[in-house]
Coordinates of C-alpha atoms in Angstrom, one line a residue:
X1 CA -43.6 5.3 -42.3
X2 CA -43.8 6.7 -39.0
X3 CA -46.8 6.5 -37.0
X4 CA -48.1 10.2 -36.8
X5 CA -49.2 11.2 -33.5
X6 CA -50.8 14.1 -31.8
X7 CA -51.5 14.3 -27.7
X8 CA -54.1 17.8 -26.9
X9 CA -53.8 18.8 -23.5
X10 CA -55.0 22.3 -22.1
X11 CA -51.8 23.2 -19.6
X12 CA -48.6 21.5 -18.7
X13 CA -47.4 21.9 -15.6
X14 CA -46.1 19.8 -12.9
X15 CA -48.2 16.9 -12.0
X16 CA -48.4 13.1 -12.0
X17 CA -50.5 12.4 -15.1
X18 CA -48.0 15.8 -17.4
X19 CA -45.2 14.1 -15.7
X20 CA -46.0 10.7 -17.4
X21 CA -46.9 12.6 -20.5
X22 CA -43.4 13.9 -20.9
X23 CA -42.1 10.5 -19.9
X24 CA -44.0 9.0 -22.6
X25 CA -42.8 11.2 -25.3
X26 CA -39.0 10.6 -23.8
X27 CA -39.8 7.4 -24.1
X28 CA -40.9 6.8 -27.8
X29 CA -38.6 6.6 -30.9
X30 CA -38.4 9.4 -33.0
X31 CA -37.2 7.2 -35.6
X32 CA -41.0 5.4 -35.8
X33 CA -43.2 7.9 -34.1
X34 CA -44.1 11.5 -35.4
X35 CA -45.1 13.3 -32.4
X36 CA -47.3 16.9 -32.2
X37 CA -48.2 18.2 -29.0
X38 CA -50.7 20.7 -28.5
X39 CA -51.0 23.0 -25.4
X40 CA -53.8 25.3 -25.5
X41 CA -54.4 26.9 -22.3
X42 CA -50.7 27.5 -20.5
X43 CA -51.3 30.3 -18.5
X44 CA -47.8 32.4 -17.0
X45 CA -48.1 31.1 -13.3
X46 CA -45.3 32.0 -11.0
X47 CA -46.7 29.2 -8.3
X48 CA -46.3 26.3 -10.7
X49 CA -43.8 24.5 -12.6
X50 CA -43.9 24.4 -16.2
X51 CA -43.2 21.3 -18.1
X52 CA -42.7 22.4 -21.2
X53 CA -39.0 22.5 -21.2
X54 CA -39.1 19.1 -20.8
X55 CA -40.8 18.3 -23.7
X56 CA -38.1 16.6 -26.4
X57 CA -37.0 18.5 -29.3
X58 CA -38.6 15.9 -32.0
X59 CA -41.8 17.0 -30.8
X60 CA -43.7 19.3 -32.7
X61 CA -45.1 21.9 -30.0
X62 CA -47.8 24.2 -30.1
X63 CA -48.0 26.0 -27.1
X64 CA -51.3 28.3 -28.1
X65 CA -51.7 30.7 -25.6
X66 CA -47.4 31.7 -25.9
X67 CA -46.5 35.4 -25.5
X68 CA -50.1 36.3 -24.4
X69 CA -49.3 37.3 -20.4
X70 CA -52.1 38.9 -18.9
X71 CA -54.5 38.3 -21.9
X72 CA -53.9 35.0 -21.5
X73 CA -56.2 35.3 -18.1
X74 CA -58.9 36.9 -19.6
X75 CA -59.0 34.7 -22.3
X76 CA -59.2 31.4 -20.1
X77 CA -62.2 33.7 -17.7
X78 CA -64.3 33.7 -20.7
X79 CA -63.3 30.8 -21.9
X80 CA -64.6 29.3 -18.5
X81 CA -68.2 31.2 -19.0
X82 CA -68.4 30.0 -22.1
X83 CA -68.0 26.3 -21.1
X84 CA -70.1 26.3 -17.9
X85 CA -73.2 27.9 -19.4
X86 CA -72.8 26.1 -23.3
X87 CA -70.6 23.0 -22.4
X88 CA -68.5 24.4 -25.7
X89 CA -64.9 24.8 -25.3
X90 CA -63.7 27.7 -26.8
X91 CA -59.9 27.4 -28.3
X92 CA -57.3 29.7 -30.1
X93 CA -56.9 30.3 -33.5
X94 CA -53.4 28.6 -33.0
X95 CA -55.2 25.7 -32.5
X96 CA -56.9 25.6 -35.5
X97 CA -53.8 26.5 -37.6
X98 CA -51.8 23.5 -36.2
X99 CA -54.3 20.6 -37.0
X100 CA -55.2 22.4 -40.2
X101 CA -54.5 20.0 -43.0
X102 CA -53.3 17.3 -41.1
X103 CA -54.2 13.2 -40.9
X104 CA -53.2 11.4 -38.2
X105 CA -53.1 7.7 -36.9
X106 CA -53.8 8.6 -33.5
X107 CA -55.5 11.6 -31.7
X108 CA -55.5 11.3 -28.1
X109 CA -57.4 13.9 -25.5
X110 CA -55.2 13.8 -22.4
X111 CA -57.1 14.5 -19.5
X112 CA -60.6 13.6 -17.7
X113 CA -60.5 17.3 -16.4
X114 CA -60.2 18.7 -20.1
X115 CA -63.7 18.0 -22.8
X116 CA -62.5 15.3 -25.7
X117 CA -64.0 18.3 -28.0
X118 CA -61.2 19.8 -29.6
X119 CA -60.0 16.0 -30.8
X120 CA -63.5 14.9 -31.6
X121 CA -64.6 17.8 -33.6
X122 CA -61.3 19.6 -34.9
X123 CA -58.5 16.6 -35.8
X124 CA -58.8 14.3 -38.5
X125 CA -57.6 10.5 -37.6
X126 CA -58.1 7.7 -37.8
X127 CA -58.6 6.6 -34.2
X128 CA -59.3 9.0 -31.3
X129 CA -58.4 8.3 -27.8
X130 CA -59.3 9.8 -24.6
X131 CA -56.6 9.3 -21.8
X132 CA -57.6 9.2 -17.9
X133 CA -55.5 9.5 -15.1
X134 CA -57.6 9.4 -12.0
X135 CA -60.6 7.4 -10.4
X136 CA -63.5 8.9 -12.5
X137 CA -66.5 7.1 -10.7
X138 CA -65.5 9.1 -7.3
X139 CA -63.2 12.6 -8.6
X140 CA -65.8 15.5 -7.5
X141 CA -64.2 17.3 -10.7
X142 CA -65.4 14.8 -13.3
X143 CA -68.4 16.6 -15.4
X144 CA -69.5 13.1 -17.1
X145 CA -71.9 15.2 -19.1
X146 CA -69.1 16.9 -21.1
X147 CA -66.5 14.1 -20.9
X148 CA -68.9 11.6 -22.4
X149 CA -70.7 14.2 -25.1
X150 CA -68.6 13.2 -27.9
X151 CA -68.6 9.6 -27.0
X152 CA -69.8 8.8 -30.5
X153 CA -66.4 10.2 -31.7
X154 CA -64.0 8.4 -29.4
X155 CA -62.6 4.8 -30.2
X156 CA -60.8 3.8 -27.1
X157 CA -60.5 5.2 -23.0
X158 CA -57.2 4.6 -21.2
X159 CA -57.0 4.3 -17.9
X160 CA -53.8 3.8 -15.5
X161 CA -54.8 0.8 -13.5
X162 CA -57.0 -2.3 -13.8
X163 CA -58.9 -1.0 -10.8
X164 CA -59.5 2.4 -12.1
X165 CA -60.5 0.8 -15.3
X166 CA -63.3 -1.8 -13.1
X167 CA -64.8 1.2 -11.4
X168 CA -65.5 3.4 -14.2
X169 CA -67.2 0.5 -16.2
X170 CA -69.2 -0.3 -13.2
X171 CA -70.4 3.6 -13.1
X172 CA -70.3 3.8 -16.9
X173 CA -71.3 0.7 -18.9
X174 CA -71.2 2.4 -22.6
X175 CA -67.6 2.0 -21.8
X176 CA -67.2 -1.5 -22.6
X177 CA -65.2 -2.7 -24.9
X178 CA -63.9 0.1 -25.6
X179 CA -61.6 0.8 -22.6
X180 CA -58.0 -0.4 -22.2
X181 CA -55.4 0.1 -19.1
X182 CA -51.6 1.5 -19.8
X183 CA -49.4 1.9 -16.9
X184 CA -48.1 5.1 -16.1
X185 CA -44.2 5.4 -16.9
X186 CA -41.8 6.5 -14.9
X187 CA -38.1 7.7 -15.4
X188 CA -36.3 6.0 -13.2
X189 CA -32.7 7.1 -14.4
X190 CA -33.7 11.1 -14.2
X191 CA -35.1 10.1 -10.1
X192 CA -32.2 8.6 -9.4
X193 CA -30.2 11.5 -10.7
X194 CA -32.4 14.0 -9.2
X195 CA -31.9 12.1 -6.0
X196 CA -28.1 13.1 -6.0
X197 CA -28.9 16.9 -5.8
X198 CA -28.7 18.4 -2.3
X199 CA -32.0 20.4 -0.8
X200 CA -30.0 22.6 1.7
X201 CA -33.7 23.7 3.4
X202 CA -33.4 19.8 4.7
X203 CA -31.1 20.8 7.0
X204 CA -33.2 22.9 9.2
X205 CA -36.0 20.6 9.4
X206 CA -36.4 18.0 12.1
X207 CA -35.6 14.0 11.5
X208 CA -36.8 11.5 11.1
X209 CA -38.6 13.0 7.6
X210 CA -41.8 11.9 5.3
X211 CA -41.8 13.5 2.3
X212 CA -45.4 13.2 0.3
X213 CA -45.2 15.0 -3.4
X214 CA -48.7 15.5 -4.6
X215 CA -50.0 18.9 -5.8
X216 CA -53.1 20.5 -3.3
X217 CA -56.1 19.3 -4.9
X218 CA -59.0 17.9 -3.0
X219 CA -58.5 14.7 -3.7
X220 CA -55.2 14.2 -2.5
X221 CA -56.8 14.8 1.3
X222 CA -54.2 16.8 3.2
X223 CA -56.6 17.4 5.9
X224 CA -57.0 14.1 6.1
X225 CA -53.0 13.6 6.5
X226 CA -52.8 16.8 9.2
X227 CA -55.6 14.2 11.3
X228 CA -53.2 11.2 10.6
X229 CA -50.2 13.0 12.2
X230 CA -52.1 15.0 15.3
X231 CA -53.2 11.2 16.0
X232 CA -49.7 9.8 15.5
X233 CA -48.4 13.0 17.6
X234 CA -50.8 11.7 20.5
X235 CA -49.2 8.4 20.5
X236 CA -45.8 10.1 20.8
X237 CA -44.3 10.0 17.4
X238 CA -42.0 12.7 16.6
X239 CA -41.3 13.5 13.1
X240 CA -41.7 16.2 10.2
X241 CA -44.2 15.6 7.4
X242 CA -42.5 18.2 3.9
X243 CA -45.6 18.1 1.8
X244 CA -44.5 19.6 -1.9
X245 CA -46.4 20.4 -4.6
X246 CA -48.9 23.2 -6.6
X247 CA -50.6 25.4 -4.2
X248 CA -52.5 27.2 -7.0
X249 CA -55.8 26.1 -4.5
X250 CA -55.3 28.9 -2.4
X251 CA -58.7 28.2 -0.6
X252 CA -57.5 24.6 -0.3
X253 CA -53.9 25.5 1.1
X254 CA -55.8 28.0 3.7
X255 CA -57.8 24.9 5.3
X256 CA -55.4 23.3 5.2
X257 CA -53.2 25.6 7.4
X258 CA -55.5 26.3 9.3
X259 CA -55.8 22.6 10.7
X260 CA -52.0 22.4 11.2
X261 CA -52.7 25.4 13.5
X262 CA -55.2 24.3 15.2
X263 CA -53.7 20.7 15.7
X264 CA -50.2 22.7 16.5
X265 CA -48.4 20.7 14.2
X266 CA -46.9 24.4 12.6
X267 CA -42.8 23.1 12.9
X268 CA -43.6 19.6 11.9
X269 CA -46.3 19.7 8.9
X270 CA -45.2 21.5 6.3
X271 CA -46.5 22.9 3.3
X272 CA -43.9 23.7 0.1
X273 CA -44.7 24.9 -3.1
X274 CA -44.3 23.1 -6.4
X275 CA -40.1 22.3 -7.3
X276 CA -38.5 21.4 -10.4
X277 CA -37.2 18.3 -8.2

């Protein structure tokens, strides 16, 4: 029998811990794995890049908030209330209707920026598995109050790295034995393909280039990058830094142009929005 399978996430665009989650899924047989995949707050956003396409056909998909548009919005404003002043999670009917009646083998929560609730209160399995992609003893994001309020409920915390694993033990003892590391996957035949497709815009930008792809959160520190170069600048380096990915932050993305102004590194640091390579 197949192992049965479902991953909860609330979006799925572009990033480096959705991108491994579609690698993943790529990556397991269909022949031993039965796979569901639950979406439950994809919001219509022009600025960002939808994974969803990606997602193989032998996965079962629920993509909750479908067909919604601006409602969609409102939905995820309250929904926002709702969680800051209760710590409850509020969640479609759709995502009721897709678990309903169903046992599976393995229920994992993908996400430290999503609560574990929806897997620890609402899927029946056997074991249930909360997945973590970033450095939870220092991510200004983390709320440990909600990650860790159904820790009762949750068998097992992955984490991608042996040193990400370390820290958040040191911070959070109860985590002992009960945490495990899997490395992130990566596709290495669809980069190589991808890396056959011309960017025209290349053309026009000045050489030698660096190209960073990280979305504009925080904790990537792009101010910290626009410092590096205005030193590197100094010491007589020409080059130009392409810098791709979400710009959803839009308070973020405005300090952060505003330091490339003020360091005048306006033709040589630039700041592109999210691509589908």
């Amino acid at each position: 029998m197949p192992v049965k399978i479902l991953f909860v996430i609330n979006q799925l665009y572009k990033g480096g811990a959705e991108t491994n989650l579609v690698n993943l899924l790529n990556a397991l047989s269909p022949q031993e794995h039965q796979v569901d995949l639950l979406v439950y707050d994809q919001l219509e956003l022009s600025e960002a890049v939808s994974l969803l396409p990606r997602v193989p056909a032998y996965v079962t998909l629920c993509n909750a908030a479908e067909n919604e548009h601006d409602r969609a919005f409102l939905k995820k404003a309250l929904s926002r209330i709702v969680r800051d002043a209760s710590g409850k999670q509020l969640y479609r009917d759709a995502c009721y209707r897709f678990v309903r009646g169903k046992h599976y083998d393995v229920a994992i929560s993908y996400g430290e920026w999503i609560s574990p609730e929806f897997v620890a209160r609402h899927v029946c399995a056997d074991r249930k598995i909360v997945w973590i992609h970033s450095d939870i003893d220092k991510a200004q994001f983390f709320n440990a109050e909600i990650m860790f309020r159904f820790h009762h409920e949750i068998s097992l915390y992955l984490f991608p790295s042996q040193r990400s694993m370390q820290e958040a033990l040191l911070r959070y003892p109860m985590l002992q034995g009960r945490a495990a590391v899997v490395h992130n996957l990566c596709d290495d035949d669809a980069i190589r393909l991808q890396a056959q497709q011309p960017a025209p815009e290349a053309d026009a930008w000045k050489k030698p280039l660096l190209i960073t792809v990280a979305n504009f959160r925080r904790e990537k520190n792009h101010l910290r990058q626009v410092e590096a170069m205005a030193l590197l600048k100094k010491r007589g380096l020409s080059f130009t830094w392409v810098n791709i990915g979400s710009d959803t932050d839009t308070a973020l993305l405005g300090q952060i142009r505003a330091a490339i102004k003020r360091r005048g590194l306006q033709e040589n640091f630039l700041c592109l929005p999210a691509e589908e390579n």
